[in-house]
Tab-separated table of C-alpha atoms in Angstrom:
chain	number	residue	atom	x	y	z
O	1233	LEU	CA	8.183	2.618	1.213
O	1234	GLU	CA	9.379	1.891	4.842
O	1235	ALA	CA	9.850	5.534	5.377
O	1236	ALA	CA	6.673	6.792	3.708
O	1237	TRP	CA	4.123	4.344	5.080
O	1238	PRO	CA	4.109	5.620	8.630
O	1239	LEU	CA	3.757	9.276	7.500
O	1240	ARG	CA	0.060	9.260	6.964
O	1241	SER	CA	-2.905	8.101	8.930
O	1242	TYR	CA	-5.196	5.073	8.094
O	1243	GLU	CA	-8.859	4.534	8.555
O	1244	SER	CA	-8.887	0.886	9.754
O	1245	ASP	CA	-6.474	-1.677	10.953
O	1246	CYS	CA	-4.760	-3.926	8.282
O	1247	ASP	CA	-1.919	-6.447	7.922
O	1248	VAL	CA	-1.242	-7.192	4.242
O	1249	VAL	CA	1.804	-8.615	2.486
O	1250	VAL	CA	2.111	-6.335	-0.759
O	1251	GLU	CA	4.386	-7.429	-3.610
O	1252	VAL	CA	5.477	-4.038	-4.882
O	1253	LEU	CA	6.670	-3.817	-8.455
O	1254	ASP	CA	8.920	-0.825	-9.109
O	1255	ARG	CA	11.126	-0.589	-12.224
O	1256	HIS	CA	12.162	2.946	-11.583
O	1257	ALA	CA	13.359	2.533	-8.056
O	1258	PRO	CA	14.315	-1.228	-7.621
O	1259	TRP	CA	15.161	-0.824	-3.909
O	1260	ASN	CA	11.328	-0.454	-3.293
O	1261	ALA	CA	10.425	-3.630	-5.214
O	1262	GLY	CA	9.773	-6.690	-3.250
O	1263	ARG	CA	7.453	-7.905	-0.549
O	1264	TRP	CA	6.451	-5.598	2.318
O	1265	ARG	CA	4.181	-6.323	5.241
O	1266	LEU	CA	2.014	-3.112	5.349
O	1267	THR	CA	0.238	-2.654	8.731
O	1268	ALA	CA	-2.042	-0.159	10.282
O	1269	THR	CA	-3.096	-0.146	13.986
O	1270	SER	CA	-5.241	2.559	15.537
O	1271	GLY	CA	-4.550	4.851	12.508
O	1272	ARG	CA	-0.737	4.455	12.458
O	1273	GLY	CA	1.209	2.617	9.816
O	1274	ALA	CA	4.424	0.555	9.560
O	1275	ALA	CA	6.088	-1.117	6.717
O	1276	SER	CA	8.723	-3.814	6.780
O	1277	ARG	CA	10.296	-6.179	4.449
O	1278	THR	CA	9.229	-9.827	4.414
O	1279	ASP	CA	9.687	-13.194	2.941
O	1280	SER	CA	6.006	-14.044	3.469
O	1281	LEU	CA	3.766	-14.978	0.548
O	1282	ALA	CA	2.183	-11.884	-0.997
O	1283	ASP	CA	-1.476	-11.127	-0.398
O	1284	VAL	CA	-1.602	-8.579	-3.063
O	1285	THR	CA	0.553	-7.625	-5.994
O	1286	VAL	CA	0.588	-4.037	-7.203
O	1287	ASP	CA	2.727	-1.545	-9.204
O	1288	VAL	CA	4.231	1.174	-7.041
O	1289	ALA	CA	2.422	3.863	-9.141
O	1290	ALA	CA	-1.007	2.475	-8.199
O	1291	LEU	CA	-0.062	2.078	-4.588
O	1292	GLY	CA	1.241	5.479	-4.669
O	1293	ALA	CA	-2.106	6.950	-6.016
O	1294	GLY	CA	-3.778	5.207	-3.171
O	1295	TYR	CA	-1.195	6.537	-0.640
O	1296	VAL	CA	-1.814	10.188	-1.590
O	1297	GLY	CA	-5.423	9.999	-1.199
O	1298	HIS	CA	-7.084	8.701	-4.399
O	1299	GLY	CA	-7.715	5.295	-2.690
O	1300	ILE	CA	-7.255	1.880	-4.411
O	1301	GLY	CA	-10.944	1.311	-4.790
O	1302	GLY	CA	-11.616	-0.134	-8.311
O	1303	MET	CA	-7.977	-1.066	-8.939
O	1304	LEU	CA	-8.686	-4.713	-8.695
O	1305	ARG	CA	-11.414	-4.620	-11.321
O	1306	ALA	CA	-9.200	-2.458	-13.569
O	1307	GLY	CA	-6.513	-5.080	-13.381
O	1308	LEU	CA	-3.969	-2.710	-11.612
O	1309	LEU	CA	-3.819	-4.929	-8.644
O	1310	GLN	CA	-3.808	-8.707	-8.215
O	1311	GLU	CA	-5.292	-10.338	-5.027
O	1312	HIS	CA	-3.724	-13.586	-3.915
O	1313	ARG	CA	-5.598	-13.876	-0.425
O	1314	PRO	CA	-9.227	-13.384	-0.597
O	1315	GLY	CA	-10.189	-10.172	1.382
O	1316	ALA	CA	-6.694	-8.689	1.286
O	1317	TYR	CA	-7.709	-6.077	-1.234
O	1318	ALA	CA	-10.619	-4.941	0.670
O	1319	GLU	CA	-8.529	-4.903	3.904
O	1320	LEU	CA	-5.959	-2.619	2.337
O	1321	ALA	CA	-8.558	-0.504	0.639
O	1322	ARG	CA	-10.339	0.169	3.881
O	1323	ALA	CA	-7.345	0.961	5.669
O	1324	MET	CA	-6.102	3.424	2.997
O	1325	ARG	CA	-9.422	5.432	3.093
O	1326	THR	CA	-9.314	8.566	5.239
O	1327	ALA	CA	-11.665	11.260	6.100
O	1328	VAL	CA	-9.035	13.836	5.241
O	1329	ALA	CA	-6.793	12.909	2.298
O	1330	PRO	CA	-3.123	13.173	2.598
O	1331	GLU	CA	-1.659	16.290	0.882
O	1332	PRO	CA	1.884	16.525	-0.433
O	1333	SER	CA	3.674	19.308	1.324
O	1334	ILE	CA	5.762	20.460	-1.667
O	1335	GLY	CA	4.468	23.075	-3.900
O	1336	PHE	CA	4.905	23.417	-7.573
């Protein structure tokens, strides 16, 4: 997460602590401060209380351009700080969706 978050652009600024659930890669699990400023992102581990809890699969879908809109209503994400979900969702929107560079 720390390496991936800065590799794409973000539509708006955010500063959200995300509790990431990841049973397949436990080194990704835990609380991360995900920030975006002027389109650039940074991720760092934190002991701060989580604003949002999400499974890494849902966060990953948002990361690759599918957005996280609707995930709260679908129960794929839990918001602990009012407005944190909207802040993260706005930041993850982009005019041009990220595209994986590996072909299949």
